[in-house]
């Protein structure tokens, strides 16, 4: 299945209450909204093309609420967050779950609310930009912090972040 506006149209046709809501957007399946970056709901649809009904009973984002219950509540079935703070990046190496809020506010991270550690010139843009590939900066910025942290729990191997 290739993401096209027709997929979004089919979603809204299947769930008419979502028309003109936050779910009537590319971000229902893509977060960030680029073709190679699916959230968990979008990833489920890869295996069930246009099978919205087939995956209603699944809890794609593992937040304890089924996809259909989230859709009925006009919540994103592919994101645990009410806002774009939780990202799931998909690629051929495996999905990478990234909790932005935890990295910014978590006491066990080095960031402590200092945005410039990850964002700025030569780093991740402060505002999401479709033209910037996450991979372009992730390996450089994330690996540096993971190594410098000294934390035993900081991911250090590819498979620690890229889950198959």
JSON list of C-alpha atoms in Angstrom, two decimals:
[
{"chain": "A", "resi": 1, "resn": "UNK", "atom": "CA", "xyz": [0.00, 0.00, 0.00]},
{"chain": "A", "resi": 2, "resn": "UNK", "atom": "CA", "xyz": [1.28, 3.44, -0.88]},
{"chain": "A", "resi": 3, "resn": "UNK", "atom": "CA", "xyz": [0.17, 6.44, 1.11]},
{"chain": "A", "resi": 4, "resn": "UNK", "atom": "CA", "xyz": [-1.93, 8.73, -1.02]},
{"chain": "A", "resi": 5, "resn": "UNK", "atom": "CA", "xyz": [-4.78, 11.10, -0.25]},
{"chain": "A", "resi": 6, "resn": "UNK", "atom": "CA", "xyz": [-7.10, 8.23, -1.22]},
{"chain": "A", "resi": 7, "resn": "UNK", "atom": "CA", "xyz": [-6.02, 6.31, 1.91]},
{"chain": "A", "resi": 8, "resn": "UNK", "atom": "CA", "xyz": [-7.02, 9.28, 4.04]},
{"chain": "A", "resi": 9, "resn": "UNK", "atom": "CA", "xyz": [-10.30, 9.55, 2.12]},
{"chain": "A", "resi": 10, "resn": "UNK", "atom": "CA", "xyz": [-10.97, 5.83, 2.69]},
{"chain": "A", "resi": 11, "resn": "UNK", "atom": "CA", "xyz": [-10.23, 6.24, 6.41]},
{"chain": "A", "resi": 12, "resn": "UNK", "atom": "CA", "xyz": [-12.74, 9.10, 6.70]},
{"chain": "A", "resi": 13, "resn": "UNK", "atom": "CA", "xyz": [-15.30, 7.13, 4.67]},
{"chain": "A", "resi": 14, "resn": "UNK", "atom": "CA", "xyz": [-14.86, 4.20, 7.08]},
{"chain": "A", "resi": 15, "resn": "UNK", "atom": "CA", "xyz": [-15.07, 6.51, 10.12]},
{"chain": "A", "resi": 16, "resn": "UNK", "atom": "CA", "xyz": [-17.25, 9.51, 9.09]},
{"chain": "A", "resi": 17, "resn": "UNK", "atom": "CA", "xyz": [-17.02, 11.12, 12.55]},
{"chain": "A", "resi": 18, "resn": "UNK", "atom": "CA", "xyz": [-13.33, 11.78, 11.88]},
{"chain": "A", "resi": 19, "resn": "UNK", "atom": "CA", "xyz": [-14.03, 14.20, 9.01]},
{"chain": "A", "resi": 20, "resn": "UNK", "atom": "CA", "xyz": [-12.46, 17.61, 9.66]},
{"chain": "A", "resi": 21, "resn": "UNK", "atom": "CA", "xyz": [-10.86, 16.43, 12.92]},
{"chain": "A", "resi": 22, "resn": "UNK", "atom": "CA", "xyz": [-7.24, 15.79, 13.87]},
{"chain": "A", "resi": 23, "resn": "UNK", "atom": "CA", "xyz": [-7.66, 12.26, 12.49]},
{"chain": "A", "resi": 24, "resn": "UNK", "atom": "CA", "xyz": [-8.47, 13.63, 9.03]},
{"chain": "A", "resi": 25, "resn": "UNK", "atom": "CA", "xyz": [-4.76, 14.07, 8.31]},
{"chain": "A", "resi": 26, "resn": "UNK", "atom": "CA", "xyz": [-1.62, 12.27, 7.21]},
{"chain": "A", "resi": 27, "resn": "UNK", "atom": "CA", "xyz": [-0.46, 12.19, 10.86]},
{"chain": "A", "resi": 28, "resn": "UNK", "atom": "CA", "xyz": [-3.03, 9.47, 11.61]},
{"chain": "A", "resi": 29, "resn": "UNK", "atom": "CA", "xyz": [-0.59, 7.02, 10.01]},
{"chain": "A", "resi": 30, "resn": "UNK", "atom": "CA", "xyz": [2.58, 9.08, 9.63]},
{"chain": "A", "resi": 31, "resn": "UNK", "atom": "CA", "xyz": [4.45, 10.74, 12.45]},
{"chain": "A", "resi": 32, "resn": "UNK", "atom": "CA", "xyz": [6.36, 12.65, 11.39]},
{"chain": "A", "resi": 33, "resn": "UNK", "atom": "CA", "xyz": [4.34, 13.11, 8.23]},
{"chain": "A", "resi": 34, "resn": "UNK", "atom": "CA", "xyz": [6.79, 11.76, 5.67]},
{"chain": "A", "resi": 35, "resn": "UNK", "atom": "CA", "xyz": [6.43, 8.70, 3.49]},
{"chain": "A", "resi": 36, "resn": "UNK", "atom": "CA", "xyz": [9.05, 6.50, 5.14]},
{"chain": "A", "resi": 37, "resn": "UNK", "atom": "CA", "xyz": [8.05, 7.27, 8.71]},
{"chain": "A", "resi": 38, "resn": "UNK", "atom": "CA", "xyz": [4.96, 5.43, 9.88]},
{"chain": "A", "resi": 39, "resn": "UNK", "atom": "CA", "xyz": [3.57, 5.43, 13.37]},
{"chain": "A", "resi": 40, "resn": "UNK", "atom": "CA", "xyz": [2.47, 2.07, 14.76]},
{"chain": "A", "resi": 41, "resn": "UNK", "atom": "CA", "xyz": [-1.06, 2.37, 13.34]},
{"chain": "A", "resi": 42, "resn": "UNK", "atom": "CA", "xyz": [0.32, 3.11, 9.87]},
{"chain": "A", "resi": 43, "resn": "UNK", "atom": "CA", "xyz": [2.72, 0.18, 10.21]},
{"chain": "A", "resi": 44, "resn": "UNK", "atom": "CA", "xyz": [-0.22, -2.15, 10.99]},
{"chain": "A", "resi": 45, "resn": "UNK", "atom": "CA", "xyz": [-1.90, -1.00, 7.76]},
{"chain": "A", "resi": 46, "resn": "UNK", "atom": "CA", "xyz": [1.15, -2.04, 5.74]},
{"chain": "A", "resi": 47, "resn": "UNK", "atom": "CA", "xyz": [0.23, -5.63, 6.60]},
{"chain": "A", "resi": 48, "resn": "UNK", "atom": "CA", "xyz": [-3.51, -5.06, 6.19]},
{"chain": "A", "resi": 49, "resn": "UNK", "atom": "CA", "xyz": [-3.77, -2.60, 3.27]},
{"chain": "A", "resi": 50, "resn": "UNK", "atom": "CA", "xyz": [-6.92, -0.50, 3.64]},
{"chain": "A", "resi": 51, "resn": "UNK", "atom": "CA", "xyz": [-7.89, -2.92, 6.40]},
{"chain": "A", "resi": 52, "resn": "UNK", "atom": "CA", "xyz": [-9.04, -0.30, 8.88]},
{"chain": "A", "resi": 53, "resn": "UNK", "atom": "CA", "xyz": [-11.74, -2.63, 10.21]},
{"chain": "A", "resi": 54, "resn": "UNK", "atom": "CA", "xyz": [-9.25, -5.54, 10.44]},
{"chain": "A", "resi": 55, "resn": "UNK", "atom": "CA", "xyz": [-7.06, -3.67, 12.91]},
{"chain": "A", "resi": 56, "resn": "UNK", "atom": "CA", "xyz": [-9.80, -2.03, 15.01]},
{"chain": "A", "resi": 57, "resn": "UNK", "atom": "CA", "xyz": [-9.33, -4.46, 17.89]},
{"chain": "A", "resi": 58, "resn": "UNK", "atom": "CA", "xyz": [-5.55, -4.02, 18.00]},
{"chain": "A", "resi": 59, "resn": "UNK", "atom": "CA", "xyz": [-3.84, -1.56, 20.34]},
{"chain": "A", "resi": 60, "resn": "UNK", "atom": "CA", "xyz": [-1.26, -0.34, 17.82]},
{"chain": "A", "resi": 61, "resn": "UNK", "atom": "CA", "xyz": [0.42, 2.18, 20.11]},
{"chain": "A", "resi": 62, "resn": "UNK", "atom": "CA", "xyz": [0.39, -0.09, 23.19]},
{"chain": "A", "resi": 63, "resn": "UNK", "atom": "CA", "xyz": [-1.34, 2.44, 25.41]},
{"chain": "A", "resi": 64, "resn": "UNK", "atom": "CA", "xyz": [-4.02, 0.05, 26.67]},
{"chain": "A", "resi": 65, "resn": "UNK", "atom": "CA", "xyz": [-6.77, 1.37, 24.36]},
{"chain": "A", "resi": 66, "resn": "UNK", "atom": "CA", "xyz": [-7.85, -0.38, 21.15]},
{"chain": "A", "resi": 67, "resn": "UNK", "atom": "CA", "xyz": [-7.57, 1.43, 17.83]},
{"chain": "A", "resi": 68, "resn": "UNK", "atom": "CA", "xyz": [-11.35, 1.65, 17.42]},
{"chain": "A", "resi": 69, "resn": "UNK", "atom": "CA", "xyz": [-11.84, 3.12, 20.90]},
{"chain": "A", "resi": 70, "resn": "UNK", "atom": "CA", "xyz": [-9.18, 5.73, 20.17]},
{"chain": "A", "resi": 71, "resn": "UNK", "atom": "CA", "xyz": [-10.76, 6.54, 16.80]},
{"chain": "A", "resi": 72, "resn": "UNK", "atom": "CA", "xyz": [-14.20, 6.90, 18.43]},
{"chain": "A", "resi": 73, "resn": "UNK", "atom": "CA", "xyz": [-12.62, 9.25, 21.00]},
{"chain": "A", "resi": 74, "resn": "UNK", "atom": "CA", "xyz": [-10.90, 11.13, 18.12]},
{"chain": "A", "resi": 75, "resn": "UNK", "atom": "CA", "xyz": [-7.48, 10.20, 19.50]},
{"chain": "A", "resi": 76, "resn": "UNK", "atom": "CA", "xyz": [-4.62, 9.04, 17.31]},
{"chain": "A", "resi": 77, "resn": "UNK", "atom": "CA", "xyz": [-4.49, 5.22, 17.35]},
{"chain": "A", "resi": 78, "resn": "UNK", "atom": "CA", "xyz": [-0.81, 5.29, 16.39]},
{"chain": "A", "resi": 79, "resn": "UNK", "atom": "CA", "xyz": [0.49, 7.59, 19.11]},
{"chain": "A", "resi": 80, "resn": "UNK", "atom": "CA", "xyz": [0.50, 7.35, 22.89]},
{"chain": "A", "resi": 81, "resn": "UNK", "atom": "CA", "xyz": [0.77, 11.10, 23.08]},
{"chain": "A", "resi": 82, "resn": "UNK", "atom": "CA", "xyz": [-1.96, 13.69, 22.69]},
{"chain": "A", "resi": 83, "resn": "UNK", "atom": "CA", "xyz": [0.59, 15.81, 20.89]},
{"chain": "A", "resi": 84, "resn": "UNK", "atom": "CA", "xyz": [3.54, 14.97, 18.68]},
{"chain": "A", "resi": 85, "resn": "UNK", "atom": "CA", "xyz": [5.94, 14.22, 21.54]},
{"chain": "A", "resi": 86, "resn": "UNK", "atom": "CA", "xyz": [6.14, 10.48, 20.95]},
{"chain": "A", "resi": 87, "resn": "UNK", "atom": "CA", "xyz": [7.56, 9.36, 17.62]},
{"chain": "A", "resi": 88, "resn": "UNK", "atom": "CA", "xyz": [7.92, 5.96, 16.04]},
{"chain": "A", "resi": 89, "resn": "UNK", "atom": "CA", "xyz": [10.30, 6.06, 13.09]},
{"chain": "A", "resi": 90, "resn": "UNK", "atom": "CA", "xyz": [10.19, 3.13, 10.71]},
{"chain": "A", "resi": 91, "resn": "UNK", "atom": "CA", "xyz": [12.90, 2.04, 8.34]},
{"chain": "A", "resi": 92, "resn": "UNK", "atom": "CA", "xyz": [14.48, -1.14, 7.01]},
{"chain": "A", "resi": 93, "resn": "UNK", "atom": "CA", "xyz": [16.68, -1.53, 10.11]},
{"chain": "A", "resi": 94, "resn": "UNK", "atom": "CA", "xyz": [13.60, -1.64, 12.37]},
{"chain": "A", "resi": 95, "resn": "UNK", "atom": "CA", "xyz": [11.37, 0.80, 14.21]},
{"chain": "A", "resi": 96, "resn": "UNK", "atom": "CA", "xyz": [12.83, 3.35, 16.59]},
{"chain": "A", "resi": 97, "resn": "UNK", "atom": "CA", "xyz": [10.58, 4.58, 19.41]},
{"chain": "A", "resi": 98, "resn": "UNK", "atom": "CA", "xyz": [11.52, 8.07, 20.57]},
{"chain": "A", "resi": 99, "resn": "UNK", "atom": "CA", "xyz": [9.84, 9.75, 23.52]},
{"chain": "A", "resi": 100, "resn": "UNK", "atom": "CA", "xyz": [10.74, 13.42, 23.09]},
{"chain": "A", "resi": 101, "resn": "UNK", "atom": "CA", "xyz": [9.09, 14.48, 26.34]},
{"chain": "A", "resi": 102, "resn": "UNK", "atom": "CA", "xyz": [11.07, 11.93, 28.37]},
{"chain": "A", "resi": 103, "resn": "UNK", "atom": "CA", "xyz": [14.32, 13.06, 26.76]},
{"chain": "A", "resi": 104, "resn": "UNK", "atom": "CA", "xyz": [13.58, 16.72, 27.47]},
{"chain": "A", "resi": 105, "resn": "UNK", "atom": "CA", "xyz": [12.28, 16.39, 31.02]},
{"chain": "A", "resi": 106, "resn": "UNK", "atom": "CA", "xyz": [13.61, 13.07, 32.31]},
{"chain": "A", "resi": 107, "resn": "UNK", "atom": "CA", "xyz": [16.10, 13.37, 35.14]},
{"chain": "A", "resi": 108, "resn": "UNK", "atom": "CA", "xyz": [18.14, 10.45, 33.79]},
{"chain": "A", "resi": 109, "resn": "UNK", "atom": "CA", "xyz": [18.80, 12.24, 30.48]},
{"chain": "A", "resi": 110, "resn": "UNK", "atom": "CA", "xyz": [21.52, 14.86, 29.92]},
{"chain": "A", "resi": 111, "resn": "UNK", "atom": "CA", "xyz": [19.23, 17.34, 28.19]},
{"chain": "A", "resi": 112, "resn": "UNK", "atom": "CA", "xyz": [17.45, 18.87, 31.21]},
{"chain": "A", "resi": 113, "resn": "UNK", "atom": "CA", "xyz": [15.29, 21.10, 29.03]},
{"chain": "A", "resi": 114, "resn": "UNK", "atom": "CA", "xyz": [18.21, 22.49, 27.00]},
{"chain": "A", "resi": 115, "resn": "UNK", "atom": "CA", "xyz": [16.82, 22.34, 23.45]},
{"chain": "A", "resi": 116, "resn": "UNK", "atom": "CA", "xyz": [20.13, 23.44, 21.86]},
{"chain": "A", "resi": 117, "resn": "UNK", "atom": "CA", "xyz": [21.71, 20.09, 22.74]},
{"chain": "A", "resi": 118, "resn": "UNK", "atom": "CA", "xyz": [19.70, 18.48, 19.91]},
{"chain": "A", "resi": 119, "resn": "UNK", "atom": "CA", "xyz": [18.20, 21.41, 17.97]},
{"chain": "A", "resi": 120, "resn": "UNK", "atom": "CA", "xyz": [19.85, 24.20, 15.99]},
{"chain": "A", "resi": 121, "resn": "UNK", "atom": "CA", "xyz": [22.18, 24.71, 13.03]},
{"chain": "A", "resi": 122, "resn": "UNK", "atom": "CA", "xyz": [23.70, 21.39, 11.97]},
{"chain": "A", "resi": 123, "resn": "UNK", "atom": "CA", "xyz": [21.29, 19.54, 14.28]},
{"chain": "A", "resi": 124, "resn": "UNK", "atom": "CA", "xyz": [17.61, 18.63, 14.28]},
{"chain": "A", "resi": 125, "resn": "UNK", "atom": "CA", "xyz": [15.42, 21.58, 13.24]},
{"chain": "A", "resi": 126, "resn": "UNK", "atom": "CA", "xyz": [13.36, 23.09, 16.08]},
{"chain": "A", "resi": 127, "resn": "UNK", "atom": "CA", "xyz": [10.21, 22.80, 13.95]},
{"chain": "A", "resi": 128, "resn": "UNK", "atom": "CA", "xyz": [9.54, 19.59, 12.07]},
{"chain": "A", "resi": 129, "resn": "UNK", "atom": "CA", "xyz": [10.64, 19.82, 8.45]},
{"chain": "A", "resi": 130, "resn": "UNK", "atom": "CA", "xyz": [9.69, 17.13, 5.90]},
{"chain": "A", "resi": 131, "resn": "UNK", "atom": "CA", "xyz": [12.87, 17.82, 3.95]},
{"chain": "A", "resi": 132, "resn": "UNK", "atom": "CA", "xyz": [15.20, 16.87, 6.81]},
{"chain": "A", "resi": 133, "resn": "UNK", "atom": "CA", "xyz": [15.78, 13.16, 7.25]},
{"chain": "A", "resi": 134, "resn": "UNK", "atom": "CA", "xyz": [15.86, 12.16, 10.90]},
{"chain": "A", "resi": 135, "resn": "UNK", "atom": "CA", "xyz": [18.60, 9.65, 10.15]},
{"chain": "A", "resi": 136, "resn": "UNK", "atom": "CA", "xyz": [20.77, 12.52, 8.91]},
{"chain": "A", "resi": 137, "resn": "UNK", "atom": "CA", "xyz": [21.22, 13.75, 12.50]},
{"chain": "A", "resi": 138, "resn": "UNK", "atom": "CA", "xyz": [20.08, 10.88, 14.71]},
{"chain": "A", "resi": 139, "resn": "UNK", "atom": "CA", "xyz": [23.20, 8.79, 14.49]},
{"chain": "A", "resi": 140, "resn": "UNK", "atom": "CA", "xyz": [25.49, 11.74, 15.14]},
{"chain": "A", "resi": 141, "resn": "UNK", "atom": "CA", "xyz": [23.52, 13.47, 17.92]},
{"chain": "A", "resi": 142, "resn": "UNK", "atom": "CA", "xyz": [21.89, 10.49, 19.65]},
{"chain": "A", "resi": 143, "resn": "UNK", "atom": "CA", "xyz": [24.99, 8.31, 19.68]},
{"chain": "A", "resi": 144, "resn": "UNK", "atom": "CA", "xyz": [27.09, 11.14, 21.11]},
{"chain": "A", "resi": 145, "resn": "UNK", "atom": "CA", "xyz": [24.71, 11.59, 24.05]},
{"chain": "A", "resi": 146, "resn": "UNK", "atom": "CA", "xyz": [24.30, 7.86, 24.57]},
{"chain": "A", "resi": 147, "resn": "UNK", "atom": "CA", "xyz": [28.07, 7.46, 24.83]},
{"chain": "A", "resi": 148, "resn": "UNK", "atom": "CA", "xyz": [28.63, 10.56, 26.99]},
{"chain": "A", "resi": 149, "resn": "UNK", "atom": "CA", "xyz": [25.85, 9.76, 29.43]},
{"chain": "A", "resi": 150, "resn": "UNK", "atom": "CA", "xyz": [27.77, 6.98, 31.13]},
{"chain": "A", "resi": 151, "resn": "UNK", "atom": "CA", "xyz": [24.40, 5.39, 31.84]},
{"chain": "A", "resi": 152, "resn": "UNK", "atom": "CA", "xyz": [24.24, 1.61, 31.73]},
{"chain": "A", "resi": 153, "resn": "UNK", "atom": "CA", "xyz": [20.74, 1.87, 30.25]},
{"chain": "A", "resi": 154, "resn": "UNK", "atom": "CA", "xyz": [21.69, 4.21, 27.38]},
{"chain": "A", "resi": 155, "resn": "UNK", "atom": "CA", "xyz": [21.40, 2.37, 24.06]},
{"chain": "A", "resi": 156, "resn": "UNK", "atom": "CA", "xyz": [24.77, 1.69, 22.45]},
{"chain": "A", "resi": 157, "resn": "UNK", "atom": "CA", "xyz": [24.11, -0.98, 19.82]},
{"chain": "A", "resi": 158, "resn": "UNK", "atom": "CA", "xyz": [22.00, -0.56, 16.65]},
{"chain": "A", "resi": 159, "resn": "UNK", "atom": "CA", "xyz": [19.52, -3.17, 17.88]},
{"chain": "A", "resi": 160, "resn": "UNK", "atom": "CA", "xyz": [19.05, -1.26, 21.16]},
{"chain": "A", "resi": 161, "resn": "UNK", "atom": "CA", "xyz": [17.13, 1.41, 19.24]},
{"chain": "A", "resi": 162, "resn": "UNK", "atom": "CA", "xyz": [16.16, -0.29, 15.99]},
{"chain": "A", "resi": 163, "resn": "UNK", "atom": "CA", "xyz": [13.59, -2.92, 16.98]},
{"chain": "A", "resi": 164, "resn": "UNK", "atom": "CA", "xyz": [12.64, -5.56, 14.41]}
]
